[in-house]
mmCIF file of C-alpha atoms in Angstrom:
data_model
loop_
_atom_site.group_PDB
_atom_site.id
_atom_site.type_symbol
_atom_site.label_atom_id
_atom_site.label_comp_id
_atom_site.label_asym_id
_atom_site.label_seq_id
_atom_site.Cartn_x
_atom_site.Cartn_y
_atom_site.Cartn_z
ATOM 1 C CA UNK D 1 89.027 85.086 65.088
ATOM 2 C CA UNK D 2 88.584 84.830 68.720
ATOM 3 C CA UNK D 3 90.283 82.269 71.368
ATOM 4 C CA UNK D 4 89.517 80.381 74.233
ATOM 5 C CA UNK D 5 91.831 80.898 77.171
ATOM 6 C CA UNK D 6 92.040 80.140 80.548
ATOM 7 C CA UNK D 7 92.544 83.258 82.974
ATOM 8 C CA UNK D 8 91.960 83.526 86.625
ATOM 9 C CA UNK D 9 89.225 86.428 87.122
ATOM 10 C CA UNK D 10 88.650 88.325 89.933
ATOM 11 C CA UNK D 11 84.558 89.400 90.576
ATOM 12 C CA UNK D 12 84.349 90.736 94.029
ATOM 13 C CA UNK D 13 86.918 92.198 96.407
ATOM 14 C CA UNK D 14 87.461 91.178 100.343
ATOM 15 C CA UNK D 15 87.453 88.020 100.339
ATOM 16 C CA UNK D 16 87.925 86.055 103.615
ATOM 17 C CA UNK D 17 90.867 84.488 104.388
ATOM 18 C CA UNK D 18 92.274 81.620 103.773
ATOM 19 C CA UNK D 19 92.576 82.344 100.104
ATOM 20 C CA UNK D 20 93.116 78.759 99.566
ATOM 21 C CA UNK D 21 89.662 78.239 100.993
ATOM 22 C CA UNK D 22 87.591 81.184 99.824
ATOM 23 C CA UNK D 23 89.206 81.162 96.298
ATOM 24 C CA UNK D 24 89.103 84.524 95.174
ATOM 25 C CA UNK D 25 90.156 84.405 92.015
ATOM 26 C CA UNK D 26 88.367 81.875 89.842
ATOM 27 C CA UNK D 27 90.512 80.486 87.288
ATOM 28 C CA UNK D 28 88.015 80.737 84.117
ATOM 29 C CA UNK D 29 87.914 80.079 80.583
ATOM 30 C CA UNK D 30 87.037 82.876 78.810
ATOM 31 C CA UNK D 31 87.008 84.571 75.062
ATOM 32 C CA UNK D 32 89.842 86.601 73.696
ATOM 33 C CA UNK D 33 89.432 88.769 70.985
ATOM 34 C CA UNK D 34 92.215 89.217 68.379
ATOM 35 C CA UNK D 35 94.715 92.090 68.470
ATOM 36 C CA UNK D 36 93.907 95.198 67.043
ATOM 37 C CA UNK D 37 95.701 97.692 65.414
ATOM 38 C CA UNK D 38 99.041 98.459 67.666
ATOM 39 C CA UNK D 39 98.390 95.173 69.832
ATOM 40 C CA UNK D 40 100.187 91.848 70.018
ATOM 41 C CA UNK D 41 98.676 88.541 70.967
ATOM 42 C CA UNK D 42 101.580 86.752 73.602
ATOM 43 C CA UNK D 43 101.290 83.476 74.916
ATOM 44 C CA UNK D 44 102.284 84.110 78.306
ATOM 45 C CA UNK D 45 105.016 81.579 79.814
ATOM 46 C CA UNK D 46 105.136 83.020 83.272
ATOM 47 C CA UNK D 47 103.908 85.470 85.633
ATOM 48 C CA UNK D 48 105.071 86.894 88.892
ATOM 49 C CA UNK D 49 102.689 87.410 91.820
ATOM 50 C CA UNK D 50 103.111 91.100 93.684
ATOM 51 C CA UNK D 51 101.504 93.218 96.239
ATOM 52 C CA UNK D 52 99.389 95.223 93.510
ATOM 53 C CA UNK D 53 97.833 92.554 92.659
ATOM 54 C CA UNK D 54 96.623 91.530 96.667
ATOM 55 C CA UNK D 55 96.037 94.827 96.866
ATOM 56 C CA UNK D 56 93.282 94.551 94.360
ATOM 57 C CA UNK D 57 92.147 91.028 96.095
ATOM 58 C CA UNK D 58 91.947 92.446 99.004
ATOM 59 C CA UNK D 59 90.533 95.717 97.981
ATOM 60 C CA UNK D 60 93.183 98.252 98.925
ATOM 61 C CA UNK D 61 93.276 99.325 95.444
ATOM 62 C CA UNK D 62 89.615 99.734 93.886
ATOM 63 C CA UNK D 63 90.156 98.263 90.669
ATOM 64 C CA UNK D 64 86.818 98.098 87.961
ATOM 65 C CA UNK D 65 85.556 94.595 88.452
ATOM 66 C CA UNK D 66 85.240 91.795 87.151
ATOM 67 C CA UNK D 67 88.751 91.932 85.877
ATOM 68 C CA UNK D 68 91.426 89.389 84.816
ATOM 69 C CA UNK D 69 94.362 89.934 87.152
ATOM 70 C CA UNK D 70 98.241 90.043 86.384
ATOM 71 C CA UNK D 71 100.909 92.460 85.754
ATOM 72 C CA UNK D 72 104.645 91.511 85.625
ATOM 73 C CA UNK D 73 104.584 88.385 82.933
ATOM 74 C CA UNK D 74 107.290 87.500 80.325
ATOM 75 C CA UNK D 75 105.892 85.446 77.010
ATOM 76 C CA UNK D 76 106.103 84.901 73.362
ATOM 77 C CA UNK D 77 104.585 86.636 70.432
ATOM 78 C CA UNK D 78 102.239 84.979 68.736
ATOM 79 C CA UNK D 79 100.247 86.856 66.734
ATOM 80 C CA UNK D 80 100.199 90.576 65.711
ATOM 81 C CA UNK D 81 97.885 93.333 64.995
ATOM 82 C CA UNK D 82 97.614 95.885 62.296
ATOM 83 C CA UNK D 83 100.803 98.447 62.317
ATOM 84 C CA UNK D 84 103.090 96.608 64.675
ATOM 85 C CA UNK D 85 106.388 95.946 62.467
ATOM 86 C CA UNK D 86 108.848 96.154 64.816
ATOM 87 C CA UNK D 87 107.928 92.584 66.592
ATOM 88 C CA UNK D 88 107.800 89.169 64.905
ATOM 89 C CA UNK D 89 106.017 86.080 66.059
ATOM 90 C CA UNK D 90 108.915 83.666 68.403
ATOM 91 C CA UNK D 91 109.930 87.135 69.827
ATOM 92 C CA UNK D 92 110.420 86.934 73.938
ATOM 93 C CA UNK D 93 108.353 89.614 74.892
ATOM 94 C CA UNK D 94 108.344 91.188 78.997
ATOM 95 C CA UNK D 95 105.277 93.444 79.821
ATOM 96 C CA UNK D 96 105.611 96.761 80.820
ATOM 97 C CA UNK D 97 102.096 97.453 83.233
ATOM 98 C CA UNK D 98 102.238 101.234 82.292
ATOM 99 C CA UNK D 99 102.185 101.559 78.549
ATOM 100 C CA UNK D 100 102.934 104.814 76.917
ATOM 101 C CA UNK D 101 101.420 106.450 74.311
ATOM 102 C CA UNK D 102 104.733 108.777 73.028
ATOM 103 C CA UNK D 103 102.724 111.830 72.577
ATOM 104 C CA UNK D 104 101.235 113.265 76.087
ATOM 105 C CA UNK D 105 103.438 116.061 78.343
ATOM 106 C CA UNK D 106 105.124 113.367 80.240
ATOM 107 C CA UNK D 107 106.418 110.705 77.507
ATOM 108 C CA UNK D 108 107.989 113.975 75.673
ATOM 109 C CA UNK D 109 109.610 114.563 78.682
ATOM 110 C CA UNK D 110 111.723 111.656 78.703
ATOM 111 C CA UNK D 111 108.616 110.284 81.643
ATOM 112 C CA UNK D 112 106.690 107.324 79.992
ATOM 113 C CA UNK D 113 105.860 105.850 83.559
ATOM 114 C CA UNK D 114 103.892 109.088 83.614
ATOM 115 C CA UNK D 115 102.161 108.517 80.187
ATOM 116 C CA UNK D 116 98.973 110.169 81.006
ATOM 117 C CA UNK D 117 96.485 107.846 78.046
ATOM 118 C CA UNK D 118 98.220 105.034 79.764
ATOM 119 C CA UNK D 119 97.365 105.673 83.102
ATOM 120 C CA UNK D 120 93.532 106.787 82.000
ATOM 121 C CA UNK D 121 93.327 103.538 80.457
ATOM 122 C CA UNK D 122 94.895 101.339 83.478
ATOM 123 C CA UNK D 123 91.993 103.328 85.501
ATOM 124 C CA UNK D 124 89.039 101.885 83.222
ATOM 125 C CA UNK D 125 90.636 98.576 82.756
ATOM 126 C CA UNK D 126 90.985 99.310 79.268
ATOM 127 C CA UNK D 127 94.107 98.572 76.846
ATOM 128 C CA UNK D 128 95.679 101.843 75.329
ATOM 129 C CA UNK D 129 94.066 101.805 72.386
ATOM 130 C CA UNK D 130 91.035 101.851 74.045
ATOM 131 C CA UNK D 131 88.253 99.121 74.820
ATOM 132 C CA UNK D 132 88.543 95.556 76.630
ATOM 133 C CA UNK D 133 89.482 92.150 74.317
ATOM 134 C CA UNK D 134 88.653 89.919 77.065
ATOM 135 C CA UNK D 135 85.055 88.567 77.967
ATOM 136 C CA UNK D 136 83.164 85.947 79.701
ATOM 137 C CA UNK D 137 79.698 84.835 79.004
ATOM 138 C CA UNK D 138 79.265 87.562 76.978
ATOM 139 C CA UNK D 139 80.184 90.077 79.565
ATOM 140 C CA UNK D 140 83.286 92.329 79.284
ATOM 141 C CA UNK D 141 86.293 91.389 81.545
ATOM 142 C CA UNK D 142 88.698 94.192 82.204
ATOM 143 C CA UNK D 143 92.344 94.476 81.893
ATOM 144 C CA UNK D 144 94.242 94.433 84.558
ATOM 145 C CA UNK D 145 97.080 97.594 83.864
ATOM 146 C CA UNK D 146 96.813 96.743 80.219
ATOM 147 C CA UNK D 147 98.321 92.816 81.034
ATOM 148 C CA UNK D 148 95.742 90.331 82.432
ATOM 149 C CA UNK D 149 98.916 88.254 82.739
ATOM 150 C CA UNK D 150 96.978 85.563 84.606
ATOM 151 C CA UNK D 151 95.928 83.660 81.661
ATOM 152 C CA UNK D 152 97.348 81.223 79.578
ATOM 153 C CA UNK D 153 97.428 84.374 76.533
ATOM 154 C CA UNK D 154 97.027 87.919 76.759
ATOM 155 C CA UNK D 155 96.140 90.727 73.990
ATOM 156 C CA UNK D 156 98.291 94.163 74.858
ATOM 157 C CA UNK D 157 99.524 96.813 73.658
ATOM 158 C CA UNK D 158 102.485 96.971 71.686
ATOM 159 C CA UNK D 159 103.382 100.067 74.175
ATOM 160 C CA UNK D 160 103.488 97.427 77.131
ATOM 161 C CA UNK D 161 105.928 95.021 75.802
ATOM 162 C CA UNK D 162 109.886 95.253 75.787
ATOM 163 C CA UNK D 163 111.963 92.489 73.718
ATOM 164 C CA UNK D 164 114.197 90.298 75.720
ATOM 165 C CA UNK D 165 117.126 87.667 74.725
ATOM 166 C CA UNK D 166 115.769 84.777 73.874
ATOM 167 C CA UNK D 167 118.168 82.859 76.725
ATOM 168 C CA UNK D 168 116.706 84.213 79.292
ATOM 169 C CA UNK D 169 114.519 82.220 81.425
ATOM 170 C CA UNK D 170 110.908 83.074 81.168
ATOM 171 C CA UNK D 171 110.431 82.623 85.150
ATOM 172 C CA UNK D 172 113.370 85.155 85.488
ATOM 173 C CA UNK D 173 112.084 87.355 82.623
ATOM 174 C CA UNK D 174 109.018 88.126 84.250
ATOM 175 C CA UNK D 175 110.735 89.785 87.364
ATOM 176 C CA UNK D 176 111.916 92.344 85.182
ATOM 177 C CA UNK D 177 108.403 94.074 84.232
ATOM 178 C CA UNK D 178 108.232 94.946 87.704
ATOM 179 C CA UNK D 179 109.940 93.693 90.734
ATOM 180 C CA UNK D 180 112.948 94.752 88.893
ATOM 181 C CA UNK D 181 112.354 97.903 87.316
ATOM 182 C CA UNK D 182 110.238 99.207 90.100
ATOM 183 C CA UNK D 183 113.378 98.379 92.863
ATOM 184 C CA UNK D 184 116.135 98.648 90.939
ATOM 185 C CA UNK D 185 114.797 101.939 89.184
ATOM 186 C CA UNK D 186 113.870 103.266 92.174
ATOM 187 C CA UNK D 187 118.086 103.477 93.009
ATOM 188 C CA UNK D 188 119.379 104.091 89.880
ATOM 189 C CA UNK D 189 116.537 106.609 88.186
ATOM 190 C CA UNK D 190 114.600 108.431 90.997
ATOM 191 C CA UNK D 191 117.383 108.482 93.501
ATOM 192 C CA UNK D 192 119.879 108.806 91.131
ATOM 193 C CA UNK D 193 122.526 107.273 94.178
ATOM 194 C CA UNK D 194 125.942 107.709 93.791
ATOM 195 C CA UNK D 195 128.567 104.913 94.187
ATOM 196 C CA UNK D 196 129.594 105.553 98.318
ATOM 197 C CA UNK D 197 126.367 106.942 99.710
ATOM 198 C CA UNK D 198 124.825 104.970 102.198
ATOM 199 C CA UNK D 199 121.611 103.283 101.584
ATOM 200 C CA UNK D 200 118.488 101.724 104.296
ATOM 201 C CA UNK D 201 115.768 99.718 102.131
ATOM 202 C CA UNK D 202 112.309 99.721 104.203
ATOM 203 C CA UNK D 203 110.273 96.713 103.326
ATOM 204 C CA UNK D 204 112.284 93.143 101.530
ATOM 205 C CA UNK D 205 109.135 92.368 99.434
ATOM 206 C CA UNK D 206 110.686 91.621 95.989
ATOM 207 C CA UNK D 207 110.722 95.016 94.975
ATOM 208 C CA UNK D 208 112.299 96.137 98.357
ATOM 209 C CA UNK D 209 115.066 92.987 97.696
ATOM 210 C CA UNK D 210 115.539 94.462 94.019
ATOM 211 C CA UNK D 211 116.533 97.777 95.453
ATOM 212 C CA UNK D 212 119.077 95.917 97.970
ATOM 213 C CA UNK D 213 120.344 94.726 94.498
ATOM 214 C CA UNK D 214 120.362 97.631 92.358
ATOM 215 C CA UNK D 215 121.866 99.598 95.390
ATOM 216 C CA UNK D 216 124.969 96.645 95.737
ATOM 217 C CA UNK D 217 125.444 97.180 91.796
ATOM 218 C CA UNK D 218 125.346 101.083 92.050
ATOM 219 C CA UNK D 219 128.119 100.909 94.724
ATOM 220 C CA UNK D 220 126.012 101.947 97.732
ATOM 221 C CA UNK D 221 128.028 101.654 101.198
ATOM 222 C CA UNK D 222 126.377 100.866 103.421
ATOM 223 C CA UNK D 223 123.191 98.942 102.470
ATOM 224 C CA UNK D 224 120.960 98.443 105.996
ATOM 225 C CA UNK D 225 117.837 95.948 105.098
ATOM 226 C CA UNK D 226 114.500 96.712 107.344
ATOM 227 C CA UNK D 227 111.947 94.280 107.571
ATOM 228 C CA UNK D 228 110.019 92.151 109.985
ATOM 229 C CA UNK D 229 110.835 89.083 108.970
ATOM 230 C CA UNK D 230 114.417 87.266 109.572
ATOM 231 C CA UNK D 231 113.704 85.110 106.861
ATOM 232 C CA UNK D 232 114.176 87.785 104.920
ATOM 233 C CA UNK D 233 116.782 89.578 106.423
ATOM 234 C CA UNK D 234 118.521 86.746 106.253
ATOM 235 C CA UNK D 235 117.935 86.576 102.421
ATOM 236 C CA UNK D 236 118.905 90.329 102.211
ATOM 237 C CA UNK D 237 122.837 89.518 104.441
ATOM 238 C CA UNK D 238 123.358 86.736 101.665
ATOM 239 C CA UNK D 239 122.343 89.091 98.718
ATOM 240 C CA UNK D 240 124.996 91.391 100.265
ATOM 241 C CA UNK D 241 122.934 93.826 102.699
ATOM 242 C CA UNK D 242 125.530 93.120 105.523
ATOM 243 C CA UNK D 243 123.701 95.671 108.265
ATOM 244 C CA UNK D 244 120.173 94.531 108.799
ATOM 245 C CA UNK D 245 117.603 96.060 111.239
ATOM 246 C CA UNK D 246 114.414 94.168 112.642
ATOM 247 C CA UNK D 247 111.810 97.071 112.023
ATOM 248 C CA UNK D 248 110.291 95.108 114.671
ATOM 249 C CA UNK D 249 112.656 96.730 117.015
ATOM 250 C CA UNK D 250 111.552 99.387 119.383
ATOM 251 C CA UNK D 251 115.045 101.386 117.990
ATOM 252 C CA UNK D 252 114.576 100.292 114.706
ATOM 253 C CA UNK D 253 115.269 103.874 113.443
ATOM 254 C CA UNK D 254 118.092 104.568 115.702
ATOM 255 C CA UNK D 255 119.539 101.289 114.806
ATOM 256 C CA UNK D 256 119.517 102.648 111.843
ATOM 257 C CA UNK D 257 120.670 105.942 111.874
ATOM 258 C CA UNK D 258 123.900 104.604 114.320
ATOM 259 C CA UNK D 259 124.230 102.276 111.376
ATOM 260 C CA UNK D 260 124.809 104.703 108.804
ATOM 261 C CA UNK D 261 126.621 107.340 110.936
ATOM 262 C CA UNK D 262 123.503 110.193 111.518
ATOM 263 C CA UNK D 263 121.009 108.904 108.948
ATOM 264 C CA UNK D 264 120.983 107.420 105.268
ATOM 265 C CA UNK D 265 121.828 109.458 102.017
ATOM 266 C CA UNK D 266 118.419 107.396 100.674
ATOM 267 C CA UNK D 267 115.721 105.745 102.328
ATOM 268 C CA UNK D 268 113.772 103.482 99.956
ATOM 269 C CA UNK D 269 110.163 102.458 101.537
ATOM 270 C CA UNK D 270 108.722 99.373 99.832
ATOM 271 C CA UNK D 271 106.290 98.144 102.136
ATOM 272 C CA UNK D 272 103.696 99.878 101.003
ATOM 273 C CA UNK D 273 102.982 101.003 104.651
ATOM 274 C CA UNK D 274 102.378 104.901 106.341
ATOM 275 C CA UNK D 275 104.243 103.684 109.621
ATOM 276 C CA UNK D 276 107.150 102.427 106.963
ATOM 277 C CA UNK D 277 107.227 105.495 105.241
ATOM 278 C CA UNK D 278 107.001 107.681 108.983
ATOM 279 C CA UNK D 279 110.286 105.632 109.793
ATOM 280 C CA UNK D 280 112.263 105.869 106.241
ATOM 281 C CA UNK D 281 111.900 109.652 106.802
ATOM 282 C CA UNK D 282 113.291 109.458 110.791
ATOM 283 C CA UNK D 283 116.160 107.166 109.260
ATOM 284 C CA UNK D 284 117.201 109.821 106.774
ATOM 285 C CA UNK D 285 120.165 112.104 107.207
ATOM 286 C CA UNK D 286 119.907 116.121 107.167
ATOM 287 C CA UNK D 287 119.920 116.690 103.277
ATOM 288 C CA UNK D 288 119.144 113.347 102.585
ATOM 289 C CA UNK D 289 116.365 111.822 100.268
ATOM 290 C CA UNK D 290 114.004 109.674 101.212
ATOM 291 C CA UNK D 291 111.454 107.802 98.307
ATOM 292 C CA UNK D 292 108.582 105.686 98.350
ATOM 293 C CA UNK D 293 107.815 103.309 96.016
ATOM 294 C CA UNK D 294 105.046 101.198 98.182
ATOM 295 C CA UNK D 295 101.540 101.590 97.115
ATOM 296 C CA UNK D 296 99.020 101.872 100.726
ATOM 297 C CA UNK D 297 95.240 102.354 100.385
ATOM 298 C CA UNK D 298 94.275 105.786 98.009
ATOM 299 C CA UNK D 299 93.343 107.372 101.376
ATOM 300 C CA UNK D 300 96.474 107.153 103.153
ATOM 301 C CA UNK D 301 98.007 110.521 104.014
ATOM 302 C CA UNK D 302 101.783 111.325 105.480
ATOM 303 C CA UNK D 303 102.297 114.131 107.879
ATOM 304 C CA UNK D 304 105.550 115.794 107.371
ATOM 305 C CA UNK D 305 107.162 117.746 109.989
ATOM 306 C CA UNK D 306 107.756 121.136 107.587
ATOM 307 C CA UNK D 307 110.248 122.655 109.709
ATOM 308 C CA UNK D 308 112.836 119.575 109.305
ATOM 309 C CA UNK D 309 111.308 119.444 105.284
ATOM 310 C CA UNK D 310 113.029 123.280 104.979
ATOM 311 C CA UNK D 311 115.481 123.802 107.747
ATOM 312 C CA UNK D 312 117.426 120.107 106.716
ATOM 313 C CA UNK D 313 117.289 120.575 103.260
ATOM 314 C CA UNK D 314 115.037 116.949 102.999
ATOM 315 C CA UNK D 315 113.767 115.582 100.146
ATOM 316 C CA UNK D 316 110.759 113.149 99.796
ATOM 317 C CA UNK D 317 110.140 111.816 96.160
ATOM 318 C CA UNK D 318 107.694 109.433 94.783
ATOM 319 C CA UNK D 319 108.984 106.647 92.348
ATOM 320 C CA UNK D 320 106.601 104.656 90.053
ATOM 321 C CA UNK D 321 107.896 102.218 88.032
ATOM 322 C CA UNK D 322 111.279 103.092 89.369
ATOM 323 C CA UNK D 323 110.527 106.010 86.596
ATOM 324 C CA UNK D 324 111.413 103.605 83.939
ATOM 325 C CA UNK D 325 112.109 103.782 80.217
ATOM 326 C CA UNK D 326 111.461 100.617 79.577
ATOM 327 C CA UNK D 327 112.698 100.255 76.684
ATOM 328 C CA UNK D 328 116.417 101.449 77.832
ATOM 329 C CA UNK D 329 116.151 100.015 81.336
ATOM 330 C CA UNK D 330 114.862 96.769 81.310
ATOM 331 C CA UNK D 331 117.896 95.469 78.246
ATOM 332 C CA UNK D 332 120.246 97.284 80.841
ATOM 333 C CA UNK D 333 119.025 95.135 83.780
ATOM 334 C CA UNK D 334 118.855 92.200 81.701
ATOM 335 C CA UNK D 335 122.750 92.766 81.014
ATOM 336 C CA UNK D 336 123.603 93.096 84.430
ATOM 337 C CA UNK D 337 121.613 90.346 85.806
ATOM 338 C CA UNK D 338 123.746 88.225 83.163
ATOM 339 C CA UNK D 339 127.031 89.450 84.030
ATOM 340 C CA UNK D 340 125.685 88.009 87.774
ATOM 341 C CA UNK D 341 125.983 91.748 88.731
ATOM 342 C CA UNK D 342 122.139 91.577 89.922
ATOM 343 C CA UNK D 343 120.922 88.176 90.796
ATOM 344 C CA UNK D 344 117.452 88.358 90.509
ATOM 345 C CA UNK D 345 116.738 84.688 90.275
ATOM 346 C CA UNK D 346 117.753 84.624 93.819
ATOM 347 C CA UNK D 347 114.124 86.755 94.431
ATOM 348 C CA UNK D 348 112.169 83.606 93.313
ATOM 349 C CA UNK D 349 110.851 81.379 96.137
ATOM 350 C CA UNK D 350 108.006 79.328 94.013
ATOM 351 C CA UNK D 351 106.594 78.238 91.081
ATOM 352 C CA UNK D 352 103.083 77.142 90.936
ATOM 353 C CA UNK D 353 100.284 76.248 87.882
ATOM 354 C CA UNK D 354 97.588 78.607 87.390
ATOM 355 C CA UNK D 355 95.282 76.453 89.266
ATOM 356 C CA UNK D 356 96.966 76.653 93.061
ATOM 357 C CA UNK D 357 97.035 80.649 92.320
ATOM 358 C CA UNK D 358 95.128 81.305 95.718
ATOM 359 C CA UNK D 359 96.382 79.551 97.667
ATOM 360 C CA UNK D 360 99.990 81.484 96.645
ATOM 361 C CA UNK D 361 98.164 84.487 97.326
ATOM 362 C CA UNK D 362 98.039 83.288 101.077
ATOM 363 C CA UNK D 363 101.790 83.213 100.940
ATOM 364 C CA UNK D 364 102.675 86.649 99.827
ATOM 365 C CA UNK D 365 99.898 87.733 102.425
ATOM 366 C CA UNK D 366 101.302 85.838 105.259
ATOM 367 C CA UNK D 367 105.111 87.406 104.091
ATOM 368 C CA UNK D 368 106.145 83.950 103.248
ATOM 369 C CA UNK D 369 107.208 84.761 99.881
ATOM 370 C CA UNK D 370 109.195 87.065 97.552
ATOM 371 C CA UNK D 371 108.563 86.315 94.451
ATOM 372 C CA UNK D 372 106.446 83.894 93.688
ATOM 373 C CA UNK D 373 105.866 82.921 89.617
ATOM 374 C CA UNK D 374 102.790 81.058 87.897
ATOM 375 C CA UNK D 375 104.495 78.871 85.232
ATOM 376 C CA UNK D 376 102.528 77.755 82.171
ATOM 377 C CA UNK D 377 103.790 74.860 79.815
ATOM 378 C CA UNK D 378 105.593 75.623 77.236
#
């Protein structure tokens, strides 16, 4: 049987700003279908706003429209589909906005942020089992990376959920599906850091923040924070990032590279940014590794000096989804955070209701925010 549920949609792309004013996404009621075979129905408690999803607002990241936006959400079961045994309705449930199918090249590999079904079906706005359980006015909605986590409920795959403690706070919960895994991953997987190397984080969005954590709790020395705000430079000092550099600053890089003796061991670039990731590969050492984890328009392109690529020994990797297992990682994160080794409640700056969702959008566009998360009632 099919549900209403409420769901802020997004229809066209480029709005003008204010958000606030122009309202973008239009929070809807709309039909949800129940879960198929493999898929869980979750009442979703609350969901984190993040760049990917003004990058699809503001169309840096063609996305099929209309489509129900959302991705990094922490709920509760409450109703399953055909074949999924493993769950029960009460669990605490995080979403995972990559699911993966187990089978393809990647996923054997150890890779599920890879999962190549899973990112087809993020590309058509389809779940992983194929198809769309969303509509409106008898038109189709699509899913926004298999979660649609703006909405009072959400059908996903079983693939793009991860059981949590129950005592964990929804609002914090919700970090984890991305912020977390994507900044903290970043360190710990793709790097793979070492306790003692020296560390410069490019961009103190939350994900940029959750790699100042994860690089603290790995051991890094030292930790330099690069942004443009002092807001959040001063967040990143009381998180621990002692050395911070305005990027601002017309010797932002040397800053830097004085900072960290030569150059960093890692640079992480989270802003998303060409001219962020041109400077995280000035402020790495000879030998050093430099990875991006920031998203810019498809079109972007890098130019790489080859000579100091070869002759230096430098490495530049990508990192998506801080190349998560989700299953392993996010329990592993959720430990630490509880043993107050990685404070990620200290990333939230907001809550808001589903209804004042634009105007929250104007906040993470104006850098005003970290994290902010749309609460829903219990």
């Amino acid at each position: 049987m099919t549900i209403q549920t409420r769901a802020a949609v997004l229809r066209t792309v480029g709005a003008a700003r204010p958000y606030a004013d122009s309202r973008p996404l239009s929070v809807e009621t709309v039909t949800l279908d129940p879960p198929g075979r493999d898929e869980v129905l979750v009442a979703i408690k609350a969901a984190g706003l993040c760049h990917s999803d003004l990058s699809v607002i503001n169309g840096d990241r063609p996305r099929p429209l209309p489509m129900a936006l959302g991705h990094e959400a922490a709920g509760v079961v409450e109703a399953l589909g055909e074949g999924v045994t493993d769950l029960a309705i009460g669990d605490h449930v995080v979403m995972v906005f990559m699911p993966s199918c187990g089978h393809c090249h990647p996923c054997a590999e150890g890779r599920p942020a890879l999962c190549e079904p899973g990112a087809a079906a993020n590309g058509k706005g389809e779940l992983l089992g194929g198809g769309r359980r969303l509509h409106a006015d008898q038109t189709a909605l699509n899913h926004h990376l298999g979660c649609s986590a703006f909405a009072e409920r959400a059908v996903v795959s079983r693939r793009s959920l991860v059981k949590i403690h129950p005592a964990l706070p929804f609002e914090q919960a919700a970090l984890f599906g991305c912020a977390v895994l994507t900044g903290v991953g970043a360190v710990v997987n793709t790097a793979g850091m070492r306790a003692g190397q020296s560390v410069a984080v490019v961009g103190l969005g939350g994900i940029g923040l959750a790699s100042v954590l994860g690089a603290l709790a790995s051991g890094a020395s030292p930790v330099v924070a690069v942004d443009l705000s002092e807001d959040k430079l001063a967040l990143a000092r009381s998180l621990g990032a002692v050395q911070t550099v305005n990027a601002a600053d017309a010797d932002a890089v040397e800053q830097v590279r004085a900072l960290t003796h030569g150059g960093a061991d890692y640079v992480f670039e989270m802003a998303g940014s060409v001219q962020a990731l041109n400077s995280a590969w000035r402020m790495t050492r000879r030998g050093g590794t430099t990875v991006t984890a920031g998203l810019p328009p498809p079109d972007a392109a890098l130019a790489v000096n080859v000579v100091s690529l070869v002759a230096e020994e430098r490495t530049l990797k990508g990192s998506y989804i801080g190349t998560c297992v989700p299953a392993r990682d996010i329990p592993r994160y959720v430990a630490l955070f509880r043993e107050g080794r990685l404070p990620v409640d200290r990333l939230m700056t907001g809550r808001v209701a589903l209804d004042d969702i634009n105007a929250a959008f104007d906040r993470l566009a104006d850098g005003q925010a970290v994290r902010t998360v749309v609460t829903f009632d219990a």
